[in-house]
Coordinates of C-alpha atoms in Angstrom, one line a residue:
M1 CA 75.8 150.3 74.4
A2 CA 73.9 149.7 77.8
A3 CA 70.3 150.1 77.8
P4 CA 68.9 153.2 79.6
G5 CA 68.5 152.8 83.5
S6 CA 71.0 150.0 83.4
G7 CA 74.1 152.2 84.2
F8 CA 76.0 152.5 87.3
W9 CA 73.4 154.2 89.0
S10 CA 69.8 153.9 87.4
F11 CA 68.4 156.9 86.2
G12 CA 65.5 156.9 89.1
S13 CA 63.9 159.1 91.6
E14 CA 67.2 160.1 92.8
E15 CA 68.8 161.5 89.8
G16 CA 65.2 162.6 88.5
S17 CA 64.2 164.9 91.4
G18 CA 65.4 168.0 89.6
D19 CA 66.8 169.5 92.6
P20 CA 70.0 171.3 91.1
D21 CA 71.4 172.1 94.8
N22 CA 71.2 168.5 95.7
P23 CA 72.3 166.3 92.8
G24 CA 72.5 162.4 93.3
P25 CA 76.0 160.7 92.9
A26 CA 75.6 160.0 89.4
R27 CA 74.7 163.5 88.1
A28 CA 77.4 164.9 90.3
W29 CA 80.0 162.8 88.9
C30 CA 78.8 163.6 85.3
Q31 CA 78.7 167.2 85.9
A32 CA 82.4 167.0 87.0
A33 CA 83.2 164.8 83.8
Q34 CA 82.1 167.5 81.6
K35 CA 85.7 169.1 82.3
F36 CA 87.4 166.0 80.5
T37 CA 88.2 166.1 76.8
G38 CA 88.6 163.3 74.3
G39 CA 85.5 162.1 74.9
I40 CA 86.0 160.8 78.3
S41 CA 82.8 162.9 79.7
T42 CA 80.5 160.9 77.5
K43 CA 81.9 157.4 78.2
L44 CA 81.9 158.0 82.0
C45 CA 78.2 159.2 81.7
A46 CA 77.3 156.2 80.1
L47 CA 78.9 154.2 82.7
L48 CA 77.1 156.0 85.5
Y49 CA 73.6 156.2 83.7
G50 CA 73.7 153.3 81.2
D51 CA 73.1 155.7 78.3
G52 CA 75.8 157.5 76.5
E53 CA 73.5 159.6 74.2
K54 CA 71.5 161.1 77.4
P55 CA 72.3 165.0 77.4
M56 CA 73.7 166.3 80.5
E57 CA 71.6 168.7 82.6
T58 CA 74.4 170.9 84.2
G59 CA 72.4 173.7 84.9
G60 CA 72.5 175.8 81.5
K61 CA 71.0 174.8 78.0
E62 CA 73.1 173.8 75.0
D63 CA 72.8 176.3 72.1
P64 CA 70.7 174.3 69.7
S65 CA 72.5 176.3 66.7
A66 CA 75.8 175.0 68.0
P67 CA 77.8 172.6 65.7
P68 CA 77.5 168.8 67.2
R69 CA 80.5 167.9 69.1
K70 CA 83.3 165.8 67.2
P71 CA 85.6 163.5 68.9
T72 CA 89.2 164.7 69.4
C73 CA 92.1 163.1 67.9
A74 CA 96.0 163.3 68.3
C75 CA 97.0 164.2 64.8
N76 CA 98.0 167.8 63.7
K77 CA 96.5 167.5 60.3
K78 CA 94.3 170.0 58.9
P79 CA 91.7 168.9 57.8
C80 CA 92.0 165.8 60.3
G81 CA 91.7 162.4 58.4
C82 CA 91.7 160.3 61.5
Q83 CA 88.7 157.6 61.9
K84 CA 86.0 158.5 64.0
G85 CA 84.0 156.2 66.3
D86 CA 84.5 153.3 68.6
M87 CA 87.4 151.4 68.2
N88 CA 87.2 147.7 67.4
Y89 CA 89.9 146.4 70.0
A90 CA 89.1 142.8 68.9
F91 CA 91.5 143.2 66.0
L92 CA 94.1 145.6 67.6
H93 CA 97.2 144.6 69.6
S94 CA 99.7 146.5 71.7
S95 CA 101.9 146.7 68.7
D96 CA 99.1 149.1 67.3
L97 CA 99.7 151.7 70.0
L98 CA 102.4 154.3 70.0
P99 CA 105.2 154.3 69.2
A100 CA 103.6 152.5 66.1
A101 CA 103.1 154.5 63.2
D102 CA 99.6 156.0 62.9
G103 CA 98.9 154.8 66.3
E104 CA 97.8 158.1 68.0
V105 CA 94.1 157.5 67.5
A106 CA 94.2 153.8 68.9
T107 CA 96.7 154.8 71.7
L108 CA 94.2 157.8 72.9
S109 CA 91.1 155.6 72.6
F110 CA 92.7 152.8 74.4
L111 CA 93.8 154.9 77.2
Q112 CA 90.6 156.6 77.5
D113 CA 88.7 153.4 77.7
V114 CA 91.4 152.4 80.5
M115 CA 90.5 155.7 82.2
D116 CA 86.8 154.8 82.0
I117 CA 87.5 151.4 83.9
L118 CA 89.5 153.3 86.8
L119 CA 86.6 156.1 87.2
Q120 CA 84.1 153.8 87.5
Y121 CA 86.2 151.9 90.2
L122 CA 86.9 155.1 91.9
V123 CA 83.3 156.0 92.4
T124 CA 82.6 152.3 93.6
N125 CA 85.3 152.5 96.2
F126 CA 83.7 155.4 98.1
D127 CA 80.2 153.9 97.9
R128 CA 79.1 152.4 101.4
S129 CA 76.6 150.1 99.7
N130 CA 79.3 148.3 97.7
K131 CA 81.5 145.5 99.0
V132 CA 84.9 146.0 100.4
I133 CA 85.8 142.6 99.0
D134 CA 84.3 140.2 96.7
F135 CA 85.9 137.3 98.3
H136 CA 86.8 134.3 96.4
Y137 CA 89.2 131.2 97.8
P138 CA 92.4 131.0 95.7
N139 CA 91.4 127.9 93.8
E140 CA 88.2 129.3 92.7
L141 CA 90.0 132.4 91.0
L142 CA 92.5 130.0 89.5
Q143 CA 89.9 127.8 88.0
D144 CA 87.7 130.6 87.0
Y145 CA 90.0 132.8 85.1
N146 CA 93.4 131.9 82.8
W147 CA 96.1 133.9 84.5
E148 CA 98.8 132.1 82.5
L149 CA 101.1 134.0 80.4
A150 CA 101.1 133.0 76.6
D151 CA 103.7 133.3 73.7
Q152 CA 101.2 135.1 71.5
P153 CA 99.7 138.5 72.2
Q154 CA 96.3 138.9 73.4
T155 CA 94.1 141.6 71.8
L156 CA 93.3 145.0 73.4
E157 CA 89.9 143.8 73.9
E158 CA 91.2 141.1 76.2
I159 CA 93.5 143.6 77.6
L160 CA 90.8 145.6 78.9
L161 CA 89.0 142.4 80.1
N162 CA 92.1 141.8 82.1
C163 CA 92.0 145.2 83.7
R164 CA 88.1 144.9 84.6
T165 CA 89.0 141.5 86.4
A166 CA 91.9 142.6 88.3
L167 CA 89.7 145.5 89.6
K168 CA 86.8 143.3 90.3
Y169 CA 88.6 141.1 92.8
A170 CA 90.9 143.9 94.0
I171 CA 90.2 144.9 97.9
K172 CA 88.6 148.6 97.9
T173 CA 91.2 149.9 100.1
G174 CA 89.8 153.3 100.0
H175 CA 86.5 152.1 101.0
P176 CA 85.1 153.9 104.0
R177 CA 84.8 150.5 106.1
Y178 CA 88.2 149.1 104.9
F179 CA 90.2 148.8 108.4
N180 CA 92.9 146.1 108.0
Q181 CA 95.8 147.6 107.5
L182 CA 97.9 150.7 108.6
S183 CA 97.7 152.0 105.0
T184 CA 94.1 152.5 103.9
G185 CA 92.5 155.1 101.9
L186 CA 92.9 156.6 98.3
D187 CA 93.6 160.3 98.0
M188 CA 92.6 161.6 94.4
V189 CA 95.6 164.1 94.3
G190 CA 98.1 161.3 95.4
L191 CA 96.4 159.2 92.7
A192 CA 97.1 161.5 89.9
A193 CA 100.7 162.1 91.1
D194 CA 101.0 158.3 90.8
W195 CA 99.7 158.4 87.3
L196 CA 101.9 161.4 86.2
T197 CA 105.0 159.4 87.9
S198 CA 104.4 156.4 85.9
T199 CA 103.7 158.5 82.8
A200 CA 107.4 160.2 83.5
N201 CA 108.8 156.7 83.9
T202 CA 112.5 157.7 85.1
N203 CA 114.7 156.6 87.8
M204 CA 116.1 158.8 90.7
F205 CA 119.8 157.9 90.6
T206 CA 120.9 160.9 89.0
Y207 CA 119.7 164.5 88.3
E208 CA 120.5 164.5 84.7
I209 CA 117.6 162.1 84.1
A210 CA 115.2 163.1 87.2
P211 CA 115.8 166.8 87.6
V212 CA 112.4 167.9 88.6
F213 CA 111.9 164.7 91.0
V214 CA 115.4 164.8 92.7
L215 CA 114.7 168.4 93.7
M216 CA 111.6 167.7 94.9
E217 CA 113.1 164.9 97.2
Y218 CA 115.6 167.3 98.4
V219 CA 112.9 169.8 99.4
T220 CA 110.6 167.3 101.0
L221 CA 113.2 165.4 103.0
R222 CA 114.5 168.6 104.5
K223 CA 111.0 169.6 105.4
M224 CA 110.5 166.5 107.1
R225 CA 113.8 166.8 109.2
E226 CA 112.8 170.4 109.9
I227 CA 109.5 168.8 111.5
I228 CA 111.5 166.2 113.4
G229 CA 113.3 169.2 114.9
W230 CA 116.8 168.8 113.4
P231 CA 117.9 172.5 113.1
G232 CA 117.5 174.0 109.6
G233 CA 116.3 170.5 108.4
A234 CA 120.1 169.6 108.3
G235 CA 121.1 165.9 107.8
D236 CA 120.4 163.4 104.7
G237 CA 117.7 160.8 103.8
I238 CA 116.3 158.8 101.0
F239 CA 112.8 157.5 100.0
S240 CA 113.2 153.7 100.0
P241 CA 110.8 150.9 99.2
G242 CA 108.8 150.8 102.8
G243 CA 109.6 150.8 106.4
A244 CA 111.3 147.5 106.5
I245 CA 114.1 148.8 104.2
S246 CA 114.3 151.9 105.9
N247 CA 114.7 150.4 109.3
M248 CA 117.5 148.2 107.6
Y249 CA 119.2 151.3 106.1
A250 CA 119.4 152.7 109.8
M251 CA 120.8 149.6 111.1
L252 CA 123.6 149.6 108.2
I253 CA 124.4 153.3 108.7
A254 CA 124.7 152.6 112.5
R255 CA 127.1 149.8 112.1
F256 CA 129.2 151.7 109.4
K257 CA 129.2 154.8 112.0
M258 CA 131.0 152.5 114.7
F259 CA 133.0 150.4 112.4
P260 CA 133.5 151.7 108.9
E261 CA 135.9 149.1 108.1
V262 CA 133.0 146.5 107.9
K263 CA 132.2 148.0 104.4
E264 CA 135.4 146.5 102.9
K265 CA 136.2 143.7 105.4
G266 CA 132.9 142.3 106.5
M267 CA 131.6 141.2 109.9
A268 CA 134.6 139.1 110.5
A269 CA 136.8 141.8 110.9
I270 CA 134.6 143.4 113.7
P271 CA 133.3 142.4 117.3
R272 CA 130.1 141.0 118.1
L273 CA 127.5 143.5 117.7
V274 CA 124.2 143.8 119.4
A275 CA 120.9 145.9 118.6
F276 CA 118.1 146.7 121.1
T277 CA 114.4 147.0 120.3
S278 CA 111.1 146.6 122.2
E279 CA 109.3 143.1 122.2
H280 CA 106.5 145.0 120.5
S281 CA 108.8 146.6 117.7
H282 CA 108.3 145.7 114.0
F283 CA 109.7 142.3 112.9
S284 CA 111.8 144.1 110.4
V285 CA 114.2 144.9 112.9
K286 CA 115.1 141.1 113.3
K287 CA 114.8 141.0 109.4
G288 CA 117.4 143.6 109.0
A289 CA 119.7 141.8 111.2
A290 CA 119.6 138.8 109.5
A291 CA 120.0 140.5 106.0
L292 CA 123.0 142.3 107.2
G293 CA 124.9 139.2 108.7
I294 CA 124.2 140.6 112.4
G295 CA 121.9 137.6 113.0
T296 CA 118.8 137.6 115.0
D297 CA 120.2 136.4 118.0
S298 CA 122.1 139.8 118.1
V299 CA 118.8 141.6 118.3
V300 CA 117.8 141.8 122.1
L301 CA 114.2 142.4 122.8
I302 CA 113.4 144.9 125.7
R303 CA 110.2 144.2 128.1
C304 CA 107.3 146.5 127.7
D305 CA 104.6 147.8 130.1
E306 CA 101.1 146.7 129.9
R307 CA 100.6 149.5 127.3
G308 CA 103.4 148.3 125.1
K309 CA 106.1 151.0 125.7
M310 CA 109.5 150.0 126.2
I311 CA 110.8 150.0 129.7
P312 CA 114.0 152.3 129.9
S313 CA 115.4 150.6 133.0
D314 CA 115.1 147.0 131.2
L315 CA 117.2 148.7 128.1
E316 CA 120.1 149.9 130.4
R317 CA 120.2 146.9 132.2
R318 CA 120.4 144.7 129.1
V319 CA 122.8 147.0 127.7
V320 CA 125.3 146.9 130.6
E321 CA 124.7 143.1 130.5
A322 CA 125.9 143.1 126.6
K323 CA 128.8 145.1 127.4
Q324 CA 129.9 142.8 130.3
K325 CA 129.8 139.7 127.7
G326 CA 132.2 141.6 125.4
F327 CA 129.6 142.4 122.9
V328 CA 129.3 145.8 121.4
P329 CA 126.0 147.5 121.5
F330 CA 125.5 149.7 118.4
L331 CA 121.8 150.3 117.8
V332 CA 118.6 151.2 120.0
S333 CA 115.6 150.9 117.7
A334 CA 113.0 152.7 119.5
T335 CA 109.3 152.5 118.0
A336 CA 106.8 155.6 117.9
G337 CA 103.6 154.0 117.2
T338 CA 103.8 150.2 117.4
T339 CA 102.0 148.0 115.0
V340 CA 99.5 146.2 117.4
Y341 CA 99.0 148.4 120.4
G342 CA 100.0 151.9 118.6
A343 CA 102.3 152.5 121.6
F344 CA 105.1 155.3 121.7
D345 CA 108.4 154.5 123.6
P346 CA 109.5 157.0 125.8
L347 CA 112.1 158.8 123.6
I348 CA 113.5 161.0 126.1
A349 CA 114.6 158.5 128.4
I350 CA 115.8 156.0 125.7
A351 CA 117.9 159.0 124.2
D352 CA 119.4 159.3 127.5
I353 CA 120.6 155.9 127.6
C354 CA 122.0 156.0 124.1
K355 CA 124.0 159.0 124.6
K356 CA 125.5 157.5 128.0
Y357 CA 126.8 154.4 126.1
K358 CA 127.3 156.1 122.7
I359 CA 124.9 154.1 120.8
W360 CA 123.1 155.1 117.8
M361 CA 119.6 156.0 118.5
H362 CA 117.0 154.9 115.4
V363 CA 113.3 155.8 115.8
D364 CA 110.9 153.4 113.9
G365 CA 108.0 156.1 113.1
A366 CA 106.9 154.3 110.3
W367 CA 103.4 154.2 111.7
G368 CA 103.3 157.1 114.3
G369 CA 105.7 159.5 112.4
G370 CA 102.6 161.0 110.8
L371 CA 101.7 162.5 114.3
L372 CA 104.4 165.2 113.8
M373 CA 102.1 167.0 111.6
S374 CA 99.5 167.4 114.4
R375 CA 100.1 170.3 117.2
K376 CA 97.5 168.3 119.3
H377 CA 99.4 165.1 118.8
K378 CA 102.9 165.5 118.2
W379 CA 104.0 165.6 121.9
K380 CA 103.9 161.6 121.8
L381 CA 107.1 162.1 120.0
N382 CA 109.0 164.2 122.3
G383 CA 112.6 163.4 122.0
I384 CA 112.6 162.3 118.6
E385 CA 114.6 165.2 117.7
R386 CA 117.6 163.7 119.4
A387 CA 117.5 160.7 117.4
N388 CA 120.1 159.9 115.0
S389 CA 118.0 158.3 112.3
V390 CA 113.9 158.3 111.8
T391 CA 111.6 156.0 109.8
W392 CA 108.6 157.9 108.6
N393 CA 106.0 156.3 106.2
P394 CA 103.7 158.9 104.6
H395 CA 101.5 156.2 102.9
K396 CA 100.3 155.4 106.4
M397 CA 99.0 157.9 108.5
M398 CA 99.3 160.8 105.7
G399 CA 97.2 158.7 103.3
V400 CA 99.8 158.8 100.6
P401 CA 99.3 156.1 97.8
L402 CA 101.7 153.1 98.4
Q403 CA 104.8 153.3 98.5
C404 CA 106.0 156.2 100.3
S405 CA 108.6 155.6 103.1
A406 CA 111.5 157.9 104.1
L407 CA 114.6 157.4 106.2
L408 CA 115.9 160.5 107.6
V409 CA 119.5 160.8 109.0
R410 CA 120.8 163.5 111.3
E411 CA 124.3 163.3 110.2
E412 CA 124.8 164.7 106.4
G413 CA 127.1 162.7 104.1
I414 CA 127.1 159.4 106.2
M415 CA 124.7 157.8 103.8
Q416 CA 127.1 158.5 101.0
S417 CA 130.2 157.3 102.7
C418 CA 128.4 154.1 103.7
N419 CA 126.7 153.2 100.6
Q420 CA 128.5 154.6 97.6
M421 CA 130.6 152.3 95.0
H422 CA 131.6 155.0 92.5
A423 CA 130.4 153.6 89.5
S424 CA 131.8 155.8 86.8
Y425 CA 129.1 154.7 84.1
L426 CA 126.5 156.6 86.3
F427 CA 128.3 159.0 88.6
Q428 CA 131.0 160.7 86.6
Q429 CA 133.0 163.2 88.5
D430 CA 133.2 165.9 85.8
K431 CA 129.7 166.5 85.0
H432 CA 128.6 170.2 84.3
Y433 CA 125.9 170.5 87.4
D434 CA 126.3 170.2 91.1
L435 CA 126.8 166.3 91.8
S436 CA 125.3 166.6 95.2
Y437 CA 121.9 166.2 93.5
D438 CA 123.3 162.9 92.1
T439 CA 121.7 160.8 95.0
G440 CA 121.8 157.4 93.6
D441 CA 125.2 156.3 95.0
K442 CA 123.8 156.7 98.7
A443 CA 121.1 154.2 98.2
L444 CA 121.4 150.2 98.2
Q445 CA 119.3 150.3 94.9
C446 CA 120.2 151.4 91.5
G447 CA 116.9 151.5 90.1
R448 CA 114.8 153.4 92.4
H449 CA 111.1 154.5 91.6
V450 CA 110.0 157.8 92.1
D451 CA 108.1 157.8 95.6
V452 CA 108.2 161.6 96.4
F453 CA 106.2 163.0 93.8
K454 CA 102.7 161.7 95.5
L455 CA 103.8 163.1 98.9
W456 CA 105.0 166.5 97.5
L457 CA 101.7 167.2 95.2
M458 CA 99.6 166.1 98.3
W459 CA 101.5 168.4 100.6
R460 CA 100.9 171.4 98.0
A461 CA 97.3 170.4 97.8
K462 CA 96.4 170.0 101.6
G463 CA 99.2 172.0 103.0
T464 CA 100.5 171.0 106.5
T465 CA 97.2 171.9 108.1
G466 CA 95.4 169.7 105.8
F467 CA 97.3 166.8 106.7
E468 CA 96.9 167.8 110.6
A469 CA 93.1 168.1 110.1
Q470 CA 93.0 164.6 108.3
I471 CA 95.2 163.1 111.3
D472 CA 93.4 164.4 113.9
K473 CA 90.2 163.4 112.7
C474 CA 91.6 159.8 112.6
L475 CA 92.6 160.0 116.0
E476 CA 89.3 161.3 117.2
L477 CA 87.6 158.4 115.4
G478 CA 89.7 155.8 117.3
E479 CA 89.0 157.4 120.6
Y480 CA 85.1 157.4 119.6
L481 CA 85.5 153.7 118.8
Y482 CA 87.2 153.3 122.4
N483 CA 84.5 155.2 124.1
K484 CA 81.6 153.3 122.5
I485 CA 82.7 150.0 123.1
K486 CA 84.9 150.2 126.6
N487 CA 81.6 149.4 128.5
R488 CA 79.5 147.9 126.0
E489 CA 78.4 144.1 126.8
G490 CA 80.2 141.7 124.9
F491 CA 83.4 144.1 124.4
E492 CA 86.4 143.5 126.5
M493 CA 89.7 145.8 126.1
V494 CA 93.1 144.3 125.9
F495 CA 94.5 147.0 128.0
D496 CA 93.0 149.6 130.1
G497 CA 93.0 153.3 129.2
K498 CA 92.5 155.4 126.0
P499 CA 94.8 154.5 123.5
Q500 CA 97.8 156.8 122.2
H501 CA 97.2 156.1 118.5
T502 CA 94.0 154.9 116.2
N503 CA 94.8 151.5 117.3
V504 CA 91.8 149.8 119.4
C505 CA 92.4 146.5 120.6
F506 CA 89.7 144.4 122.0
W507 CA 87.8 141.1 122.4
Y508 CA 84.3 140.3 121.4
V509 CA 82.7 137.9 123.6
P510 CA 79.9 136.1 122.5
P511 CA 76.9 135.4 124.6
S512 CA 77.9 131.7 125.0
L513 CA 81.2 132.6 126.8
R514 CA 80.1 135.7 129.1
N515 CA 79.4 133.7 132.1
M516 CA 82.1 131.2 131.7
E517 CA 84.7 130.7 134.3
D518 CA 88.0 132.4 133.0
N519 CA 89.8 129.3 132.5
E520 CA 91.7 127.3 129.6
E521 CA 88.5 126.2 127.9
R522 CA 87.4 129.7 127.9
L523 CA 90.6 131.2 126.5
N524 CA 90.7 128.2 123.6
R525 CA 87.2 129.2 122.8
L526 CA 87.7 133.0 122.6
S527 CA 90.7 132.7 120.6
K528 CA 88.4 131.2 117.6
V529 CA 86.1 133.8 117.7
A530 CA 88.1 136.6 116.1
P531 CA 89.1 134.6 113.1
V532 CA 85.6 133.2 112.3
I533 CA 84.0 136.5 112.3
K534 CA 86.8 138.0 110.0
A535 CA 86.3 135.3 107.7
R536 CA 82.3 136.0 107.7
M537 CA 83.2 139.6 107.3
M538 CA 85.2 138.7 104.1
E539 CA 82.8 136.4 102.7
Y540 CA 80.0 138.9 103.1
G541 CA 82.2 141.7 101.7
T542 CA 81.0 144.3 104.5
T543 CA 84.1 145.4 106.3
M544 CA 87.5 144.4 107.1
V545 CA 89.4 144.5 110.1
S546 CA 92.8 142.5 111.5
Y547 CA 93.2 140.4 114.2
Q548 CA 96.2 138.6 116.0
P549 CA 97.5 137.0 119.4
L550 CA 100.1 138.8 120.9
G551 CA 102.2 137.1 123.9
D552 CA 99.9 135.5 126.3
K553 CA 96.8 137.2 124.9
V554 CA 94.9 135.1 122.5
N555 CA 93.3 136.4 119.1
F556 CA 91.9 139.8 119.3
F557 CA 90.9 142.5 117.1
R558 CA 93.1 145.4 116.2
M559 CA 91.1 148.3 114.9
V560 CA 93.4 151.1 113.1
I561 CA 91.9 153.9 111.3
S562 CA 93.9 156.0 108.8
N563 CA 91.4 156.4 105.9
P564 CA 90.2 159.9 105.7
A565 CA 86.9 158.5 104.3
A566 CA 85.9 157.0 107.3
A567 CA 83.2 158.4 109.6
H568 CA 81.4 158.0 112.8
Q569 CA 78.6 155.9 111.1
D570 CA 81.5 153.6 109.8
I571 CA 82.5 152.9 113.3
D572 CA 79.0 152.3 114.5
F573 CA 78.6 149.9 111.5
L574 CA 81.6 147.9 112.6
I575 CA 80.6 147.3 116.1
E576 CA 77.1 146.2 115.1
E577 CA 78.3 144.1 112.3
I578 CA 81.0 142.3 114.6
E579 CA 77.9 141.6 116.9
R580 CA 75.8 140.4 114.1
L581 CA 78.5 137.9 112.7
G582 CA 79.7 136.7 116.2
Q583 CA 76.3 136.4 118.3
D584 CA 75.9 132.8 117.5
L585 CA 79.4 131.7 118.2

């Protein structure tokens, strides 16, 4: 047991103030921990205070006449004969856990200790005084720890150590100062749902083995289609392993819609197909074309304006050009929220072109789809209701734990026709329930993870208005950052004007470059600034933000905000940290 005062927070002036209305973080977490059973509360408080025997001051006094609390166990025997006290994991292995005979007590104790590790990590995730990352180079981690797999089992003591080590070097993606990716944050209800999903450990291909989850998917996808604007939520859809796969599904279905014979006869039986997407679109459009045998040369990149939006006149010009060459335009993939600029393509104009030339219109709303939840910002996706298919990733702007990506399709039944293979050992036609709930045959996968429960439970917990407030806050923070740096010395915006999404793109120009002539030498030196600052951020562990070049623009920072924990103080910190880390360059 740790010595008093050596816990996660030391028991000092902050915790000893005696103010019941303003408890410190350790006391607040310990008070909440009293609701846990099975000894978790005592263990959690030991982590926080470093003194598992310290009585909790929760506002009331314990009855001195009350009998001492005993650890719980999992058996139903009266009287209970289970061994009490701490487990010695040095002599236990996974084979001693359930379903082993008499494995209940060891299992309960082990899982409670795993929960202790997870809860401690959760506390550190949101504490701004902690590092976002404890960075080590790959060769250092490989040398410092044995990651190899062995023939003989490790003890449970070693397994718990493995868990601690994994989280020690994990990136704290829920940290208020983590801005590196489009998917950030850590939602507590979503996390609980993920734990439950793993506990249920089932597959999504048939109703008979996932009845509740299949119904949740049906209800949730219908709701998402309603929000898109398809009457009554009609259509189809599926949760897939990320936006790239959702986009590939759209391409697959669009090809089948135009040439259904391709399913049996392959690409040799159909004309040369051509897809169109913007030059700022996600790389997954080309990757999908490669995977489906269409070829990356058959993906035509349409020019964008200075804000990164597809230019409709160039789209129509390239469609006509392709038809004149004898090619068959079959898909236009518009983007609602590009990865770098956060741009929204003009969907109404694109829909007009797709209707005119009878082309499948797909909208990649992986990043921007969440704005449909906001009455203030959903106008940016006007025209999405005219799309044939939509990719929408709730694991981005909506903050659902990874992974959670939906492909929504306006035409009901086409996914099934495109993908079904009638496997008789799974999809028997004489089952005693409605076979439309056996969703597996419309998916490319056989085994499919339960991704819907996280979104469904968070939606129940927050309501649509809760998601709306969360998204509005993130966009307000993006505008706050833009307003702070647009006229600040040492910062240059990549494009003029307020960003449409939370993406804020800028260069930091150190003092040594501010008076240089704008020539090739300056651009060459400027291109090295962002990578060095990013490396220093990671080595100090203070924050993380992405950078990249784009077209003729050298490396610049791309700030994105999707983390509900972020606040104005974190934006201020980021600006000052960039200045601190880059002023000597």
